Structure formats: C-alpha cells, structure tokens
Amino acid sequence: MSAASLTRSLRERDLVAITINAVIGAGIFGLPGKVYALAGTYSLLACLACALFAALVVLCFAEVGSRFRDTGGPYLYASAAFGPLAGFEVGWLMWLARVSAFAANTNLLLSYLGSFGMQVQEGAGRTLFSAALVSSLALINALGIRNAAIVNHLFTAGKLAPIAVFCTVGLFAIDPGRLALSAAPSAGDFSTAVLLMVYALTGFEMAAVPGGEMREPQKSLPRALLTAISIIALIYTLILAVCIGVLPSLETSTRPLADAGRRFLGAGGTTFIVLGIVVSILGNLHITLLSASRLPFAMSIQGQLPAFLAGTQRRFQSPLAAILVTAAVMLAMTLSGTFLGAVTISTVARLLVYASTCAALPVLRTKASAPAAVFAVAGGPWVAGAALAMCAWLLIRAPLAELGPLVAAIAAGLILYFMQAASHKRPKPAS
C-alpha cells in the first residue's frame, strides 16, 4: 500500500477553496466579542498582528510544501527535517488540533442552530444531531476526493455570499467614533486577544495534508496558500471593523455577526447571516474531517500507526478506515467538550505544528537528501526565525493551566509511537 493508491484530482482552485473553508469556519463568527472584551478597539491591531503571523507561517509552508508530493503535510516535513519521532509527534499533534477544532466548531454550530429554535444544544437532541452530522460528513469523504471537492466548492460559495453582504452593507452602517482607539489594553490581554485570533485565522495547514491527491502539489500548493490567506485576512479585518463599528454591546455578544446584522439588515437579514454562518461552519467541518483523516493514513503508510489505517476503498480510493476512526473520535470530543474549551487545546497544538514547519525551512535548505524546493522564499531563514519568535511568544502567553488534556495526549502519542515501533521489531512466528 502506498500514497499512489489515492487519486490525484485536486486542482489549484480546489486548494484555494479548501484553504478558505479550512480557515473561515466558526472562529471569526464566535470570537469578535471575546477579542473586543480583551482589547477594545485595539482588536483591529490584534487582527493585523495575527495576519502578519499567518503570512510568515504561510510563506514557510509555501517553500517547505513545494518540496513534497505525498500525503501528510507538516507530518512529512517534520519527518524529513528532524526524523521519524519528531514527525510522528507533529502528525499526532496536528491530528489532535483538527479533532479538537471539529469539536469546538460543532458546539458553536449547535449554538447558532439553537437561535432557530432547534433543540440541539443539550440532551438527546444534541447527541442525535451530532451523530447524524458526523456520519453525513464521513459519508461524503468516503465517496472520494473529487466528490468531496465538489461539495467543498458549494460550501465555499454558500459562506462567502452572506459574508459579502454583511461586509458591504455593514461598512455603510459603521459609527466612525466607535473605531477610535481608547485606553490601551494590558500586554497580557492583548496577547490573549491575538492568541484567540490565531484560532480564527489559521487552519491553512489543512490544505497541505492531501498532497497525494493533488495534481501538481509542488506548484499549486504555494500559489493557493498565498492567494487564499490574502483573501481571508481582508475578509476578517472587514468583519471585525463592522462588528466594532455597529454593535455597542459587542463584548457581551455570543453571536456577534447575527447581532450586528440585525442592526442594519433587520430580522430577515439576520436570518440570512445566521444561515450563512451555519453553511460556513458546515464547510469547515467538512474540510476538517477530510484533512484530519489523511494524517493517520499517511502515518500508517510509514508504519507508525496500525496497518489497517492505510486501507483505501476500492471504488472511490478514499482512506475509509482512517475516515471512520477520525470521525468517531471527533464525535466523542464533540459530545464531551465546549467551544472555548476546545479552542485553547486546538490553538496551542497547531502553534507547535507551525513551529515545526518553520524550523524545517532552514534545515531542509542545508540537507543534501531533501527534495528540491520549487518555490523559494527570499530571506527564508529570517522569515522562519520571525515566525518561530511569534510562535514562542504566543505559546508563552497561552493559559497553560488549561492544557492538561493536551499534555496527556502528547504522552499518549509517545506511548503509541514506541509500542508501534516495538511491534515492528518483534520476530514474526514461522508459518
């Protein structure tokens, strides 16, 4: 079994749509109020700081990703640069970040659906709806990457339409006085605001994972990442500006876009915005499952996870076993967690993943055995150093007291790695 068993049918425009859906999910719809409560009008500066951080990391991904053609993304990059153990931990952390993000976004989706009177926020309704949602997304992914890409384009169009209406109409409703800078927040509050925005403005690494299903990954991935992150940064800045300029009670709002939209679009416009948010979150969940399921598949191909995870469905050539296992874990985490609780775990895990890819850039440049880079970043080591410095700063500011589950998962990953390694060393019984 090898990565060649997957179908190479993803085009560059598919990757742009995948990146947009991977990043624009639930974070920007659920966090503006909390970011504003921490940083006030300096939230816009926090958004710009996060956009700068994302740009630096994306440049590192663009160069490092242009060296590889197989499935795995950051898992492959870390393995090539730092060895199999480092690669395993990066793949494990990335998978954890994805399933945690899925749980966070699903819980926010349930909150928005509750605004329509659906009884899905607690009890049996929550369990049944979550199970139906995860099962449906798993089925779409099992039907093959081409079908999954078509569904992703529909989700992308469905999310961008209401966002365009919100930003275009909302800009004319802004009270300019509300955007004036007030008292500066403390360094701790500003750092926390940036950390929360990192959750909203990241996820682009998911586009790098299905490399074995891209037509020309070494050329198309860098262009798609740079195009998509530019579009997303502009959208997020406009959304945050409209929320701050329109909604006086932004710091207490749990559904800020819906509350802001009600002020300049009325009840009908609010329903339109909320439906768009629901579609956006669904699209993000779809891509999260697609990307996350490819990680255990890639790790199994390398012999670091049980062999059954490398199995593919014959007709659609999708990694069916990896999809089912990932979906099951996502459902369990959804039913056991809350939105903000999963946000912290997911954000810190992905920061560690980003740091590994940024550190891999200068290492792979000096490795004679590394595949050649199709895309080279000017001043690459300096870009990587700046991105690593920002990763370190954000990690230091993270609320470490809440990261017990993450530490436990890292330890579990190490145990799994050494158990799998030991199983390969055992002599097989004679037939």
Short mmCIF file of N, CA, C and O in Angstrom, two decimals, residues 157-242:
data_model
loop_
_atom_site.label_atom_id
_atom_site.label_comp_id
_atom_site.label_asym_id
_atom_site.label_seq_id
_atom_site.Cartn_x
_atom_site.Cartn_y
_atom_site.Cartn_z
N ALA A 157 -19.03 28.77 -1.72
CA ALA A 157 -19.95 29.77 -2.27
C ALA A 157 -21.02 30.15 -1.26
O ALA A 157 -21.37 31.33 -1.11
N GLY A 158 -21.52 29.16 -0.53
CA GLY A 158 -22.57 29.42 0.46
C GLY A 158 -22.11 30.28 1.62
O GLY A 158 -22.91 31.02 2.21
N LYS A 159 -20.81 30.22 1.96
CA LYS A 159 -20.32 31.02 3.08
C LYS A 159 -19.90 32.41 2.65
O LYS A 159 -20.04 33.38 3.39
N LEU A 160 -19.35 32.56 1.43
CA LEU A 160 -18.86 33.86 1.00
C LEU A 160 -19.98 34.83 0.65
O LEU A 160 -19.82 36.05 0.81
N ALA A 161 -21.12 34.32 0.18
CA ALA A 161 -22.22 35.21 -0.20
C ALA A 161 -22.74 36.04 0.97
O ALA A 161 -22.79 37.28 0.89
N PRO A 162 -23.12 35.44 2.11
CA PRO A 162 -23.59 36.26 3.23
C PRO A 162 -22.49 37.12 3.84
O PRO A 162 -22.76 38.21 4.34
N ILE A 163 -21.24 36.64 3.83
CA ILE A 163 -20.15 37.45 4.35
C ILE A 163 -19.98 38.71 3.50
O ILE A 163 -19.76 39.81 4.03
N ALA A 164 -20.11 38.56 2.17
CA ALA A 164 -20.01 39.72 1.28
C ALA A 164 -21.12 40.73 1.57
O ALA A 164 -20.88 41.94 1.60
N VAL A 165 -22.34 40.23 1.79
CA VAL A 165 -23.46 41.12 2.11
C VAL A 165 -23.21 41.82 3.44
O VAL A 165 -23.39 43.03 3.57
N PHE A 166 -22.78 41.05 4.45
CA PHE A 166 -22.53 41.62 5.77
C PHE A 166 -21.49 42.74 5.71
O PHE A 166 -21.69 43.82 6.27
N CYS A 167 -20.38 42.48 5.03
CA CYS A 167 -19.30 43.47 4.99
C CYS A 167 -19.68 44.68 4.14
O CYS A 167 -19.42 45.83 4.53
N THR A 168 -20.31 44.46 2.99
CA THR A 168 -20.64 45.56 2.08
C THR A 168 -21.66 46.50 2.70
O THR A 168 -21.47 47.73 2.74
N VAL A 169 -22.76 45.95 3.20
CA VAL A 169 -23.80 46.79 3.81
C VAL A 169 -23.33 47.33 5.15
O VAL A 169 -23.56 48.50 5.50
N GLY A 170 -22.63 46.51 5.92
CA GLY A 170 -22.19 46.92 7.25
C GLY A 170 -21.21 48.08 7.24
O GLY A 170 -21.21 48.90 8.18
N LEU A 171 -20.39 48.19 6.21
CA LEU A 171 -19.43 49.30 6.15
C LEU A 171 -20.14 50.65 6.15
O LEU A 171 -19.62 51.63 6.70
N PHE A 172 -21.32 50.71 5.54
CA PHE A 172 -22.07 51.96 5.49
C PHE A 172 -22.82 52.24 6.79
O PHE A 172 -23.32 53.35 7.00
N ALA A 173 -22.90 51.24 7.67
CA ALA A 173 -23.61 51.42 8.95
C ALA A 173 -22.66 51.69 10.11
O ALA A 173 -23.10 51.91 11.24
N ILE A 174 -21.37 51.71 9.85
CA ILE A 174 -20.38 51.90 10.92
C ILE A 174 -20.46 53.31 11.50
O ILE A 174 -20.58 54.30 10.76
N ASP A 175 -20.38 53.39 12.82
CA ASP A 175 -20.21 54.66 13.51
C ASP A 175 -18.70 54.90 13.65
O ASP A 175 -18.04 54.21 14.43
N PRO A 176 -18.12 55.84 12.89
CA PRO A 176 -16.66 56.02 12.91
C PRO A 176 -16.10 56.26 14.31
O PRO A 176 -14.97 55.86 14.61
N GLY A 177 -16.89 56.88 15.17
CA GLY A 177 -16.40 57.15 16.53
C GLY A 177 -16.10 55.90 17.31
O GLY A 177 -15.23 55.90 18.20
N ARG A 178 -16.79 54.79 16.99
CA ARG A 178 -16.56 53.54 17.72
C ARG A 178 -15.24 52.89 17.35
O ARG A 178 -14.78 51.99 18.05
N LEU A 179 -14.64 53.31 16.25
CA LEU A 179 -13.37 52.74 15.82
C LEU A 179 -12.16 53.50 16.37
O LEU A 179 -11.02 53.08 16.17
N ALA A 180 -12.41 54.63 17.04
CA ALA A 180 -11.30 55.41 17.60
C ALA A 180 -10.63 54.63 18.73
O ALA A 180 -11.31 53.97 19.54
N LEU A 181 -9.29 54.67 18.79
CA LEU A 181 -8.56 53.94 19.80
C LEU A 181 -8.84 54.51 21.18
O LEU A 181 -8.81 55.73 21.38
N SER A 182 -9.12 53.64 22.12
CA SER A 182 -9.38 54.04 23.50
C SER A 182 -8.15 53.68 24.34
O SER A 182 -7.04 53.58 23.83
N ALA A 183 -8.36 53.46 25.63
CA ALA A 183 -7.23 53.10 26.50
C ALA A 183 -6.63 51.77 26.05
O ALA A 183 -7.35 50.82 25.74
N ALA A 184 -5.31 51.73 26.01
CA ALA A 184 -4.61 50.53 25.54
C ALA A 184 -4.81 49.38 26.53
O ALA A 184 -4.77 49.58 27.74
N PRO A 185 -5.01 48.18 26.04
CA PRO A 185 -5.15 47.02 26.92
C PRO A 185 -3.80 46.64 27.51
O PRO A 185 -2.74 47.07 27.03
N SER A 186 -3.81 45.80 28.53
CA SER A 186 -2.56 45.30 29.09
C SER A 186 -1.90 44.37 28.09
O SER A 186 -2.54 43.85 27.17
N ALA A 187 -0.60 44.16 28.27
CA ALA A 187 0.13 43.26 27.36
C ALA A 187 -0.46 41.86 27.39
O ALA A 187 -0.56 41.18 26.36
N GLY A 188 -0.87 41.41 28.59
CA GLY A 188 -1.44 40.07 28.71
C GLY A 188 -2.76 39.95 27.96
O GLY A 188 -2.99 38.96 27.27
N ASP A 189 -3.63 40.97 28.11
CA ASP A 189 -4.93 40.93 27.42
C ASP A 189 -4.75 41.00 25.90
O ASP A 189 -5.43 40.30 25.15
N PHE A 190 -3.82 41.85 25.45
CA PHE A 190 -3.59 41.96 24.02
C PHE A 190 -3.05 40.65 23.46
O PHE A 190 -3.45 40.20 22.39
N SER A 191 -2.13 40.03 24.19
CA SER A 191 -1.56 38.75 23.74
C SER A 191 -2.64 37.67 23.67
O SER A 191 -2.66 36.87 22.72
N THR A 192 -3.52 37.65 24.66
CA THR A 192 -4.61 36.67 24.64
C THR A 192 -5.54 36.92 23.47
O THR A 192 -6.03 35.98 22.83
N ALA A 193 -5.79 38.21 23.17
CA ALA A 193 -6.63 38.54 22.02
C ALA A 193 -6.00 38.05 20.72
O ALA A 193 -6.69 37.51 19.85
N VAL A 194 -4.69 38.23 20.59
CA VAL A 194 -4.00 37.74 19.39
C VAL A 194 -4.08 36.21 19.32
O VAL A 194 -4.31 35.64 18.26
N LEU A 195 -3.92 35.56 20.46
CA LEU A 195 -3.98 34.09 20.50
C LEU A 195 -5.35 33.60 20.05
O LEU A 195 -5.45 32.63 19.29
N LEU A 196 -6.41 34.28 20.47
CA LEU A 196 -7.75 33.89 20.03
C LEU A 196 -7.92 34.13 18.53
O LEU A 196 -8.55 33.33 17.83
N MET A 197 -7.35 35.23 18.02
CA MET A 197 -7.44 35.50 16.59
C MET A 197 -6.64 34.48 15.79
O MET A 197 -6.96 34.19 14.64
N VAL A 198 -5.57 33.94 16.38
CA VAL A 198 -4.81 32.89 15.71
C VAL A 198 -5.72 31.71 15.41
O VAL A 198 -5.64 31.10 14.34
N TYR A 199 -6.60 31.39 16.38
CA TYR A 199 -7.54 30.30 16.14
C TYR A 199 -8.42 30.61 14.94
O TYR A 199 -8.71 29.72 14.12
N ALA A 200 -8.84 31.88 14.79
CA ALA A 200 -9.75 32.24 13.71
C ALA A 200 -9.05 32.35 12.37
O ALA A 200 -9.66 32.13 11.32
N LEU A 201 -7.75 32.70 12.36
CA LEU A 201 -7.05 32.99 11.11
C LEU A 201 -6.06 31.89 10.72
O LEU A 201 -5.20 32.09 9.89
N THR A 202 -6.18 30.74 11.33
CA THR A 202 -5.32 29.63 10.95
C THR A 202 -6.18 28.42 10.57
O THR A 202 -7.40 28.45 10.68
N GLY A 203 -5.51 27.39 10.13
CA GLY A 203 -6.19 26.23 9.59
C GLY A 203 -5.74 25.96 8.16
O GLY A 203 -6.07 24.91 7.58
N PHE A 204 -4.94 26.91 7.61
CA PHE A 204 -4.46 26.77 6.24
C PHE A 204 -3.59 25.53 6.06
O PHE A 204 -3.43 25.03 4.94
N GLU A 205 -3.00 25.03 7.16
CA GLU A 205 -2.16 23.84 7.05
C GLU A 205 -2.93 22.63 6.55
O GLU A 205 -2.36 21.67 6.03
N MET A 206 -4.27 22.66 6.70
CA MET A 206 -5.08 21.53 6.24
C MET A 206 -4.98 21.34 4.73
O MET A 206 -5.08 20.22 4.23
N ALA A 207 -4.78 22.44 3.99
CA ALA A 207 -4.68 22.33 2.54
C ALA A 207 -3.43 21.58 2.11
O ALA A 207 -3.38 21.01 1.01
N ALA A 208 -2.41 21.55 2.99
CA ALA A 208 -1.15 20.88 2.63
C ALA A 208 -1.21 19.37 2.85
O ALA A 208 -0.40 18.63 2.27
N VAL A 209 -2.15 18.90 3.65
CA VAL A 209 -2.15 17.48 4.03
C VAL A 209 -2.46 16.55 2.87
O VAL A 209 -1.74 15.56 2.66
N PRO A 210 -3.50 16.79 2.04
CA PRO A 210 -3.80 15.82 0.97
C PRO A 210 -2.89 15.97 -0.25
O PRO A 210 -3.35 16.00 -1.40
N GLY A 211 -1.56 16.08 -0.02
CA GLY A 211 -0.64 16.25 -1.13
C GLY A 211 -0.69 15.12 -2.13
O GLY A 211 -0.50 15.32 -3.33
N GLY A 212 -0.95 13.90 -1.67
CA GLY A 212 -1.01 12.76 -2.57
C GLY A 212 -2.25 12.74 -3.43
O GLY A 212 -2.39 11.85 -4.28
N GLU A 213 -3.17 13.71 -3.23
CA GLU A 213 -4.37 13.79 -4.04
C GLU A 213 -4.42 15.06 -4.89
O GLU A 213 -5.43 15.39 -5.48
N MET A 214 -3.27 15.79 -4.95
CA MET A 214 -3.16 16.99 -5.77
C MET A 214 -2.50 16.67 -7.10
O MET A 214 -1.62 15.82 -7.18
N ARG A 215 -2.91 17.38 -8.15
CA ARG A 215 -2.35 17.14 -9.47
C ARG A 215 -0.89 17.61 -9.55
O ARG A 215 -0.04 16.90 -10.06
N GLU A 216 -0.62 18.82 -9.11
CA GLU A 216 0.74 19.36 -9.13
C GLU A 216 1.01 20.03 -7.78
O GLU A 216 1.08 21.27 -7.70
N PRO A 217 1.15 19.26 -6.72
CA PRO A 217 1.25 19.85 -5.38
C PRO A 217 2.41 20.83 -5.22
O PRO A 217 2.28 21.84 -4.52
N GLN A 218 3.55 20.55 -5.85
CA GLN A 218 4.72 21.40 -5.62
C GLN A 218 4.55 22.79 -6.24
O GLN A 218 5.16 23.74 -5.78
N LYS A 219 3.71 22.90 -7.25
CA LYS A 219 3.46 24.21 -7.87
C LYS A 219 2.17 24.85 -7.35
O LYS A 219 2.13 26.05 -7.07
N SER A 220 1.11 24.05 -7.25
CA SER A 220 -0.20 24.61 -6.94
C SER A 220 -0.36 24.97 -5.47
O SER A 220 -1.05 25.96 -5.14
N LEU A 221 0.26 24.20 -4.56
CA LEU A 221 0.07 24.47 -3.14
C LEU A 221 0.58 25.84 -2.72
O LEU A 221 -0.16 26.59 -2.05
N PRO A 222 1.82 26.25 -3.07
CA PRO A 222 2.27 27.59 -2.65
C PRO A 222 1.38 28.71 -3.18
O PRO A 222 1.04 29.64 -2.44
N ARG A 223 0.99 28.63 -4.45
CA ARG A 223 0.14 29.69 -5.02
C ARG A 223 -1.22 29.73 -4.34
O ARG A 223 -1.75 30.81 -4.03
N ALA A 224 -1.80 28.56 -4.07
CA ALA A 224 -3.12 28.51 -3.45
C ALA A 224 -3.09 29.06 -2.03
O ALA A 224 -3.98 29.81 -1.62
N LEU A 225 -2.06 28.70 -1.26
CA LEU A 225 -1.96 29.20 0.12
C LEU A 225 -1.83 30.71 0.17
O LEU A 225 -2.51 31.39 0.95
N LEU A 226 -0.97 31.28 -0.67
CA LEU A 226 -0.74 32.73 -0.65
C LEU A 226 -1.98 33.49 -1.12
O LEU A 226 -2.31 34.54 -0.57
N THR A 227 -2.66 32.96 -2.13
CA THR A 227 -3.88 33.60 -2.62
C THR A 227 -4.98 33.58 -1.56
O THR A 227 -5.61 34.60 -1.25
N ALA A 228 -5.19 32.42 -0.97
CA ALA A 228 -6.29 32.26 -0.02
C ALA A 228 -6.07 33.09 1.24
O ALA A 228 -6.99 33.73 1.74
N ILE A 229 -4.84 33.10 1.78
CA ILE A 229 -4.62 33.82 3.05
C ILE A 229 -4.76 35.32 2.86
O ILE A 229 -5.19 36.03 3.78
N SER A 230 -4.46 35.84 1.67
CA SER A 230 -4.65 37.27 1.39
C SER A 230 -6.14 37.61 1.40
O SER A 230 -6.55 38.63 1.97
N ILE A 231 -6.95 36.77 0.77
CA ILE A 231 -8.39 37.00 0.74
C ILE A 231 -8.97 36.92 2.15
O ILE A 231 -9.79 37.77 2.56
N ILE A 232 -8.55 35.93 2.91
CA ILE A 232 -9.11 35.71 4.25
C ILE A 232 -8.75 36.85 5.20
O ILE A 232 -9.60 37.31 5.98
N ALA A 233 -7.51 37.33 5.15
CA ALA A 233 -7.10 38.43 6.04
C ALA A 233 -7.94 39.67 5.79
O ALA A 233 -8.35 40.37 6.73
N LEU A 234 -8.22 39.98 4.52
CA LEU A 234 -9.06 41.13 4.19
C LEU A 234 -10.47 40.94 4.72
O LEU A 234 -11.05 41.85 5.33
N ILE A 235 -11.04 39.75 4.53
CA ILE A 235 -12.40 39.47 5.00
C ILE A 235 -12.48 39.63 6.52
O ILE A 235 -13.42 40.25 7.05
N TYR A 236 -11.50 39.10 7.25
CA TYR A 236 -11.55 39.15 8.71
C TYR A 236 -11.44 40.58 9.23
O TYR A 236 -12.12 40.96 10.19
N THR A 237 -10.59 41.37 8.61
CA THR A 237 -10.46 42.77 9.03
C THR A 237 -11.77 43.51 8.83
O THR A 237 -12.21 44.28 9.70
N LEU A 238 -12.44 43.28 7.71
CA LEU A 238 -13.72 43.94 7.44
C LEU A 238 -14.79 43.47 8.42
O LEU A 238 -15.58 44.29 8.93
N ILE A 239 -14.85 42.17 8.70
CA ILE A 239 -15.85 41.65 9.64
C ILE A 239 -15.66 42.28 11.02
O ILE A 239 -16.63 42.73 11.66
N LEU A 240 -14.43 42.31 11.50
CA LEU A 240 -14.17 42.86 12.83
C LEU A 240 -14.47 44.34 12.88
O LEU A 240 -15.05 44.84 13.86
N ALA A 241 -14.13 45.08 11.81
CA ALA A 241 -14.42 46.52 11.78
C ALA A 241 -15.92 46.78 11.82
O ALA A 241 -16.38 47.69 12.53
N VAL A 242 -16.70 45.99 11.09
CA VAL A 242 -18.15 46.17 11.09
C VAL A 242 -18.73 45.86 12.47
O VAL A 242 -19.57 46.60 13.00
#
